PDB file of C-alpha atoms in Angstrom:
ATOM      1  CA  MET O   1       2.013 -18.300   9.729  1.00  0.00           C
ATOM      2  CA  ASP O   2      -1.721 -17.649   9.644  1.00  0.00           C
ATOM      3  CA  LYS O   3      -3.349 -18.768   6.411  1.00  0.00           C
ATOM      4  CA  LYS O   4      -4.707 -15.446   5.219  1.00  0.00           C
ATOM      5  CA  GLY O   5      -2.453 -12.591   4.223  1.00  0.00           C
ATOM      6  CA  ILE O   6      -2.552  -9.051   5.582  1.00  0.00           C
ATOM      7  CA  LEU O   7      -3.727  -6.114   3.506  1.00  0.00           C
ATOM      8  CA  VAL O   8      -1.083  -3.370   3.726  1.00  0.00           C
ATOM      9  CA  VAL O   9      -1.420   0.174   2.409  1.00  0.00           C
ATOM     10  CA  VAL O  10       1.810   2.091   1.803  1.00  0.00           C
ATOM     11  CA  SER O  11       1.482   5.825   1.208  1.00  0.00           C
ATOM     12  CA  GLY O  12       3.898   8.708   1.202  1.00  0.00           C
ATOM     13  CA  PHE O  13       4.811  11.944  -0.471  1.00  0.00           C
ATOM     14  CA  SER O  14       5.541  11.788  -4.182  1.00  0.00           C
ATOM     15  CA  GLY O  15       9.314  11.363  -4.306  1.00  0.00           C
ATOM     16  CA  ALA O  16       9.566   9.559  -0.959  1.00  0.00           C
ATOM     17  CA  GLY O  17      10.742   6.380  -2.684  1.00  0.00           C
ATOM     18  CA  LYS O  18       7.647   4.212  -2.153  1.00  0.00           C
ATOM     19  CA  GLY O  19       7.960   2.448  -5.486  1.00  0.00           C
ATOM     20  CA  THR O  20      11.643   1.648  -4.995  1.00  0.00           C
ATOM     21  CA  ILE O  21      10.978   0.262  -1.504  1.00  0.00           C
ATOM     22  CA  MET O  22       8.136  -1.946  -2.731  1.00  0.00           C
ATOM     23  CA  LYS O  23      10.202  -3.250  -5.654  1.00  0.00           C
ATOM     24  CA  GLN O  24      13.066  -4.159  -3.297  1.00  0.00           C
ATOM     25  CA  LEU O  25      10.695  -5.806  -0.832  1.00  0.00           C
ATOM     26  CA  LEU O  26       9.224  -8.042  -3.530  1.00  0.00           C
ATOM     27  CA  GLU O  27      12.667  -8.932  -4.891  1.00  0.00           C
ATOM     28  CA  GLU O  28      13.925  -9.976  -1.442  1.00  0.00           C
ATOM     29  CA  TYR O  29      10.742 -11.772  -0.305  1.00  0.00           C
ATOM     30  CA  PRO O  30       8.897 -12.907  -3.466  1.00  0.00           C
ATOM     31  CA  ASP O  31       6.984 -15.693  -1.686  1.00  0.00           C
ATOM     32  CA  ARG O  32       5.788 -13.448   1.122  1.00  0.00           C
ATOM     33  CA  TYR O  33       4.374 -10.424  -0.708  1.00  0.00           C
ATOM     34  CA  ALA O  34       2.193  -9.452  -3.649  1.00  0.00           C
ATOM     35  CA  LEU O  35       2.051  -5.891  -4.922  1.00  0.00           C
ATOM     36  CA  SER O  36      -1.362  -4.788  -6.083  1.00  0.00           C
ATOM     37  CA  ILE O  37      -1.205  -3.034  -9.425  1.00  0.00           C
ATOM     38  CA  SER O  38      -3.325   0.101  -9.531  1.00  0.00           C
ATOM     39  CA  ALA O  39      -5.360   1.314 -12.466  1.00  0.00           C
ATOM     40  CA  THR O  40      -4.753   4.929 -13.484  1.00  0.00           C
ATOM     41  CA  THR O  41      -5.737   7.426 -16.153  1.00  0.00           C
ATOM     42  CA  ARG O  42      -2.357   9.208 -16.091  1.00  0.00           C
ATOM     43  CA  LYS O  43       0.054   8.754 -18.972  1.00  0.00           C
ATOM     44  CA  PRO O  44       2.953   6.282 -18.564  1.00  0.00           C
ATOM     45  CA  ARG O  45       6.336   7.700 -17.602  1.00  0.00           C
ATOM     46  CA  PRO O  46       9.419   6.585 -19.580  1.00  0.00           C
ATOM     47  CA  GLY O  47      10.120   2.913 -18.858  1.00  0.00           C
ATOM     48  CA  GLU O  48       6.682   2.153 -17.408  1.00  0.00           C
ATOM     49  CA  ASN O  49       4.614  -0.650 -18.929  1.00  0.00           C
ATOM     50  CA  HIS O  50       0.915  -1.463 -18.852  1.00  0.00           C
ATOM     51  CA  GLY O  51       0.250  -4.287 -16.386  1.00  0.00           C
ATOM     52  CA  ARG O  52       3.577  -3.886 -14.599  1.00  0.00           C
ATOM     53  CA  GLU O  53       3.711  -0.482 -12.880  1.00  0.00           C
ATOM     54  CA  TYR O  54       0.031   0.344 -13.535  1.00  0.00           C
ATOM     55  CA  PHE O  55      -2.942  -0.617 -15.647  1.00  0.00           C
ATOM     56  CA  PHE O  56      -3.074   2.479 -17.865  1.00  0.00           C
ATOM     57  CA  VAL O  57      -6.698   3.072 -18.884  1.00  0.00           C
ATOM     58  CA  SER O  58      -8.814   5.838 -20.350  1.00  0.00           C
ATOM     59  CA  LYS O  59     -11.122   7.976 -18.245  1.00  0.00           C
ATOM     60  CA  ALA O  60     -14.138   6.195 -19.773  1.00  0.00           C
ATOM     61  CA  GLU O  61     -12.684   2.755 -18.949  1.00  0.00           C
ATOM     62  CA  PHE O  62     -11.943   3.817 -15.380  1.00  0.00           C
ATOM     63  CA  GLU O  63     -15.429   5.196 -14.837  1.00  0.00           C
ATOM     64  CA  GLU O  64     -16.890   1.946 -16.165  1.00  0.00           C
ATOM     65  CA  MET O  65     -14.865   0.078 -13.498  1.00  0.00           C
ATOM     66  CA  ILE O  66     -16.365   2.377 -10.861  1.00  0.00           C
ATOM     67  CA  VAL O  67     -19.884   1.522 -12.041  1.00  0.00           C
ATOM     68  CA  ARG O  68     -19.104  -2.229 -11.928  1.00  0.00           C
ATOM     69  CA  GLU O  69     -17.711  -1.827  -8.380  1.00  0.00           C
ATOM     70  CA  ALA O  70     -14.546  -3.515  -9.622  1.00  0.00           C
ATOM     71  CA  LEU O  71     -12.357  -1.263  -7.444  1.00  0.00           C
ATOM     72  CA  ILE O  72     -11.610  -1.497  -3.720  1.00  0.00           C
ATOM     73  CA  GLU O  73     -11.024   2.245  -3.731  1.00  0.00           C
ATOM     74  CA  TYR O  74     -10.367   5.057  -6.127  1.00  0.00           C
ATOM     75  CA  ALA O  75      -9.432   8.707  -5.913  1.00  0.00           C
ATOM     76  CA  GLN O  76      -8.305  11.644  -8.013  1.00  0.00           C
ATOM     77  CA  TYR O  77      -4.760  12.964  -7.647  1.00  0.00           C
ATOM     78  CA  VAL O  78      -3.216  15.826  -9.652  1.00  0.00           C
ATOM     79  CA  GLY O  79      -5.983  15.583 -12.253  1.00  0.00           C
ATOM     80  CA  ASN O  80      -5.961  11.801 -12.755  1.00  0.00           C
ATOM     81  CA  TYR O  81      -7.888   8.806 -11.435  1.00  0.00           C
ATOM     82  CA  TYR O  82      -6.131   6.069  -9.449  1.00  0.00           C
ATOM     83  CA  GLY O  83      -7.818   2.908  -8.149  1.00  0.00           C
ATOM     84  CA  THR O  84      -7.242  -0.609  -6.795  1.00  0.00           C
ATOM     85  CA  PRO O  85      -8.764  -3.570  -8.687  1.00  0.00           C
ATOM     86  CA  ARG O  86     -10.620  -5.808  -6.216  1.00  0.00           C
ATOM     87  CA  GLU O  87     -10.292  -9.310  -7.712  1.00  0.00           C
ATOM     88  CA  TYR O  88      -6.489  -9.573  -7.717  1.00  0.00           C
ATOM     89  CA  VAL O  89      -6.191  -8.378  -4.107  1.00  0.00           C
ATOM     90  CA  CYS O  90      -8.707 -10.902  -2.773  1.00  0.00           C
ATOM     91  CA  GLN O  91      -7.066 -13.782  -4.654  1.00  0.00           C
ATOM     92  CA  GLN O  92      -3.619 -13.032  -3.235  1.00  0.00           C
ATOM     93  CA  LEU O  93      -4.868 -12.640   0.351  1.00  0.00           C
ATOM     94  CA  GLU O  94      -6.567 -16.031   0.169  1.00  0.00           C
ATOM     95  CA  LYS O  95      -3.269 -17.543  -1.016  1.00  0.00           C
ATOM     96  CA  GLY O  96      -1.680 -16.285   2.208  1.00  0.00           C
ATOM     97  CA  LYS O  97       0.350 -13.464   0.690  1.00  0.00           C
ATOM     98  CA  ASP O  98       0.555 -10.045   2.296  1.00  0.00           C
ATOM     99  CA  VAL O  99      -0.826  -7.693  -0.341  1.00  0.00           C
ATOM    100  CA  ILE O 100       0.682  -4.216  -0.557  1.00  0.00           C
ATOM    101  CA  LEU O 101      -1.316  -1.352  -2.008  1.00  0.00           C
ATOM    102  CA  GLU O 102       0.801   1.658  -2.939  1.00  0.00           C
ATOM    103  CA  ILE O 103      -1.829   4.396  -2.892  1.00  0.00           C
ATOM    104  CA  GLU O 104      -2.289   7.966  -1.690  1.00  0.00           C
ATOM    105  CA  ILE O 105      -3.940   9.076   1.511  1.00  0.00           C
ATOM    106  CA  GLN O 106      -7.517   9.469   0.216  1.00  0.00           C
ATOM    107  CA  GLY O 107      -7.563   5.914  -1.030  1.00  0.00           C
ATOM    108  CA  ALA O 108      -5.801   4.605   2.073  1.00  0.00           C
ATOM    109  CA  LEU O 109      -8.510   5.922   4.373  1.00  0.00           C
ATOM    110  CA  LYS O 110     -11.241   4.482   2.135  1.00  0.00           C
ATOM    111  CA  VAL O 111      -9.602   1.049   2.305  1.00  0.00           C
ATOM    112  CA  LYS O 112      -9.262   1.292   6.101  1.00  0.00           C
ATOM    113  CA  GLU O 113     -12.950   2.191   6.346  1.00  0.00           C
ATOM    114  CA  LYS O 114     -13.997  -0.864   4.303  1.00  0.00           C
ATOM    115  CA  TYR O 115     -11.367  -3.214   5.751  1.00  0.00           C
ATOM    116  CA  PRO O 116     -10.552  -2.163   9.363  1.00  0.00           C
ATOM    117  CA  ASP O 117      -7.788  -4.786   9.685  1.00  0.00           C
ATOM    118  CA  THR O 118      -5.737  -3.008   7.006  1.00  0.00           C
ATOM    119  CA  LEU O 119      -2.232  -1.968   8.107  1.00  0.00           C
ATOM    120  CA  LEU O 120      -1.376   1.608   7.101  1.00  0.00           C
ATOM    121  CA  LEU O 121       2.270   2.664   6.581  1.00  0.00           C
ATOM    122  CA  PHE O 122       3.428   6.170   5.639  1.00  0.00           C
ATOM    123  CA  ILE O 123       6.849   6.621   3.986  1.00  0.00           C
ATOM    124  CA  SER O 124       8.712   9.936   4.214  1.00  0.00           C
ATOM    125  CA  PRO O 125      12.155  11.291   3.359  1.00  0.00           C
ATOM    126  CA  PRO O 126      14.125  12.776   6.280  1.00  0.00           C
ATOM    127  CA  GLY O 127      12.926  16.302   5.490  1.00  0.00           C
ATOM    128  CA  ALA O 128      11.088  18.594   3.056  1.00  0.00           C
ATOM    129  CA  GLY O 129      14.321  19.803   1.436  1.00  0.00           C
ATOM    130  CA  GLU O 130      15.293  16.230   0.567  1.00  0.00           C
ATOM    131  CA  LEU O 131      11.798  15.631  -0.833  1.00  0.00           C
ATOM    132  CA  LYS O 132      12.131  18.611  -3.191  1.00  0.00           C
ATOM    133  CA  ASN O 133      15.601  17.475  -4.297  1.00  0.00           C
ATOM    134  CA  ARG O 134      14.324  14.002  -5.145  1.00  0.00           C
ATOM    135  CA  LEU O 135      11.458  15.394  -7.222  1.00  0.00           C
ATOM    136  CA  VAL O 136      13.778  17.735  -9.125  1.00  0.00           C
ATOM    137  CA  ASN O 137      16.472  15.095  -9.656  1.00  0.00           C
ATOM    138  CA  ARG O 138      13.941  12.612 -11.005  1.00  0.00           C
ATOM    139  CA  GLY O 139      13.904  14.749 -14.135  1.00  0.00           C
ATOM    140  CA  THR O 140      10.573  13.461 -15.428  1.00  0.00           C
ATOM    141  CA  GLU O 141       8.243  16.343 -14.567  1.00  0.00           C
ATOM    142  CA  SER O 142       7.893  20.073 -15.247  1.00  0.00           C
ATOM    143  CA  LYS O 143       8.445  22.745 -12.636  1.00  0.00           C
ATOM    144  CA  ALA O 144       4.663  23.273 -12.432  1.00  0.00           C
ATOM    145  CA  VAL O 145       4.032  19.583 -11.717  1.00  0.00           C
ATOM    146  CA  ILE O 146       6.771  19.528  -9.070  1.00  0.00           C
ATOM    147  CA  GLU O 147       5.186  22.540  -7.374  1.00  0.00           C
ATOM    148  CA  SER O 148       1.806  20.796  -7.534  1.00  0.00           C
ATOM    149  CA  ARG O 149       3.292  17.679  -5.904  1.00  0.00           C
ATOM    150  CA  LEU O 150       4.916  19.757  -3.133  1.00  0.00           C
ATOM    151  CA  ASN O 151       1.603  21.501  -2.461  1.00  0.00           C
ATOM    152  CA  ARG O 152      -0.088  18.125  -2.345  1.00  0.00           C
ATOM    153  CA  ALA O 153       2.583  16.850   0.053  1.00  0.00           C
ATOM    154  CA  TRP O 154       1.777  19.684   2.460  1.00  0.00           C
ATOM    155  CA  GLN O 155      -1.889  18.663   2.375  1.00  0.00           C
ATOM    156  CA  GLU O 156      -1.020  14.980   2.885  1.00  0.00           C
ATOM    157  CA  ALA O 157       1.169  15.843   5.866  1.00  0.00           C
ATOM    158  CA  GLN O 158      -1.979  16.905   7.715  1.00  0.00           C
ATOM    159  CA  GLY O 159      -3.332  13.339   7.649  1.00  0.00           C
ATOM    160  CA  VAL O 160      -0.303  11.300   8.721  1.00  0.00           C
ATOM    161  CA  GLU O 161      -1.820  10.646  12.165  1.00  0.00           C
ATOM    162  CA  ASN O 162      -4.382   8.354  10.514  1.00  0.00           C
ATOM    163  CA  TYR O 163      -1.609   5.846   9.764  1.00  0.00           C
ATOM    164  CA  ASP O 164      -0.363   3.028  11.990  1.00  0.00           C
ATOM    165  CA  TYR O 165       3.360   3.509  11.284  1.00  0.00           C
ATOM    166  CA  PHE O 166       5.581   6.347  10.033  1.00  0.00           C
ATOM    167  CA  VAL O 167       8.799   5.167   8.346  1.00  0.00           C
ATOM    168  CA  ILE O 168      11.719   7.408   7.299  1.00  0.00           C
ATOM    169  CA  ASN O 169      13.354   6.444   4.010  1.00  0.00           C
ATOM    170  CA  ASP O 170      16.923   7.655   4.454  1.00  0.00           C
ATOM    171  CA  ASP O 171      18.856   4.428   3.815  1.00  0.00           C
ATOM    172  CA  LEU O 172      16.987   2.211   1.327  1.00  0.00           C
ATOM    173  CA  GLU O 173      17.997  -1.198   2.682  1.00  0.00           C
ATOM    174  CA  GLU O 174      17.313  -0.202   6.289  1.00  0.00           C
ATOM    175  CA  CYS O 175      13.915   1.131   5.287  1.00  0.00           C
ATOM    176  CA  VAL O 176      13.039  -2.067   3.387  1.00  0.00           C
ATOM    177  CA  GLN O 177      13.927  -4.212   6.401  1.00  0.00           C
ATOM    178  CA  GLU O 178      11.968  -1.950   8.744  1.00  0.00           C
ATOM    179  CA  VAL O 179       8.863  -2.205   6.565  1.00  0.00           C
ATOM    180  CA  HIS O 180       9.291  -5.993   6.341  1.00  0.00           C
ATOM    181  CA  SER O 181       9.598  -6.310  10.133  1.00  0.00           C
ATOM    182  CA  ILE O 182       6.532  -4.155  10.769  1.00  0.00           C
ATOM    183  CA  ILE O 183       4.371  -6.221   8.422  1.00  0.00           C
ATOM    184  CA  GLN O 184       5.568  -9.589   9.715  1.00  0.00           C
ATOM    185  CA  ASN O 185       5.133  -8.544  13.345  1.00  0.00           C
ATOM    186  CA  GLU O 186       1.504  -7.761  12.552  1.00  0.00           C
ATOM    187  CA  HIS O 187       0.894 -11.487  12.048  1.00  0.00           C
ATOM    188  CA  ALA O 188       1.538 -12.024  15.757  1.00  0.00           C
ATOM    189  CA  ARG O 189      -1.134  -9.572  16.955  1.00  0.00           C
ATOM    190  CA  VAL O 190      -3.737 -11.213  19.169  1.00  0.00           C
ATOM    191  CA  ALA O 191      -6.487  -9.547  17.121  1.00  0.00           C
ATOM    192  CA  ARG O 192      -5.296 -11.406  14.010  1.00  0.00           C
ATOM    193  CA  ASN O 193      -5.131 -14.797  15.737  1.00  0.00           C
ATOM    194  CA  HIS O 194      -8.553 -15.270  17.331  1.00  0.00           C
ATOM    195  CA  ALA O 195      -9.254 -18.506  15.424  1.00  0.00           C
ATOM    196  CA  VAL O 196      -5.918 -20.060  16.455  1.00  0.00           C
ATOM    197  CA  ILE O 197      -6.388 -18.950  20.068  1.00  0.00           C
ATOM    198  CA  GLU O 198      -9.897 -20.391  20.240  1.00  0.00           C
ATOM    199  CA  ASN O 199      -8.656 -23.682  18.797  1.00  0.00           C
ATOM    200  CA  ILE O 200      -5.913 -23.930  21.431  1.00  0.00           C
ATOM    201  CA  ARG O 201      -8.425 -23.111  24.155  1.00  0.00           C
ATOM    202  CA  ALA O 202     -10.719 -25.883  22.950  1.00  0.00           C
ATOM    203  CA  GLU O 203      -7.869 -28.393  22.911  1.00  0.00           C
ATOM    204  CA  LEU O 204      -6.753 -27.342  26.387  1.00  0.00           C
ATOM    205  CA  LYS O 205     -10.306 -27.724  27.643  1.00  0.00           C
ATOM    206  CA  ASP O 206     -10.361 -31.282  26.325  1.00  0.00           C
ATOM    207  CA  PHE O 207      -7.036 -32.033  28.044  1.00  0.00           C
ATOM    208  CA  ALA O 208      -8.370 -30.580  31.285  1.00  0.00           C
ATOM    209  CA  LYS O 209     -11.420 -32.859  31.089  1.00  0.00           C
ATOM    210  CA  GLY O 210      -9.118 -35.803  30.546  1.00  0.00           C
ATOM    211  CA  ASP O 211      -7.310 -35.059  33.782  1.00  0.00           C
TER     212      ASP O 211
END
């Protein structure tokens, strides 16, 4: 394994199951992955805790983080700010963990612009009807919010081609293993192994001289 981890952005329509997939991935491979915790100005949903699902902050606190450049990226989504704290991500990458950012498409493209080596994955249910059913069955949001999320999903669907991989979440375990395989296969890309390749070349050159 190369020493430095890979920065991975996972996006998808609200209701696609991104959070569940990430939770399962971390439970099955705790030594391999770190999930970046986003800061947000939205209110916690039932069962969510500060510092676990999100860092829940006020609008003023979030805007102060923007001024300090303490965020890798930030964006507004359905009337709230979301952003990725920089320090935690950098620490985990240096430890060799693959860091997963679960963020929406605006933020994903900003990260890719700043860090071109970022791997972008888009998660989707099998179809739009299933997406609507999942949002309704979640039972945590009003009809107006669900409609807003479906409208947003239509807009997000226009930008899927910017991603490296498109993964269907139909069977949870199969989807988790597919995401895991995609990320781990990235470690073998030639573009991510230039230092190792150059080292082997240098050693081979020395052997050739010895002959």
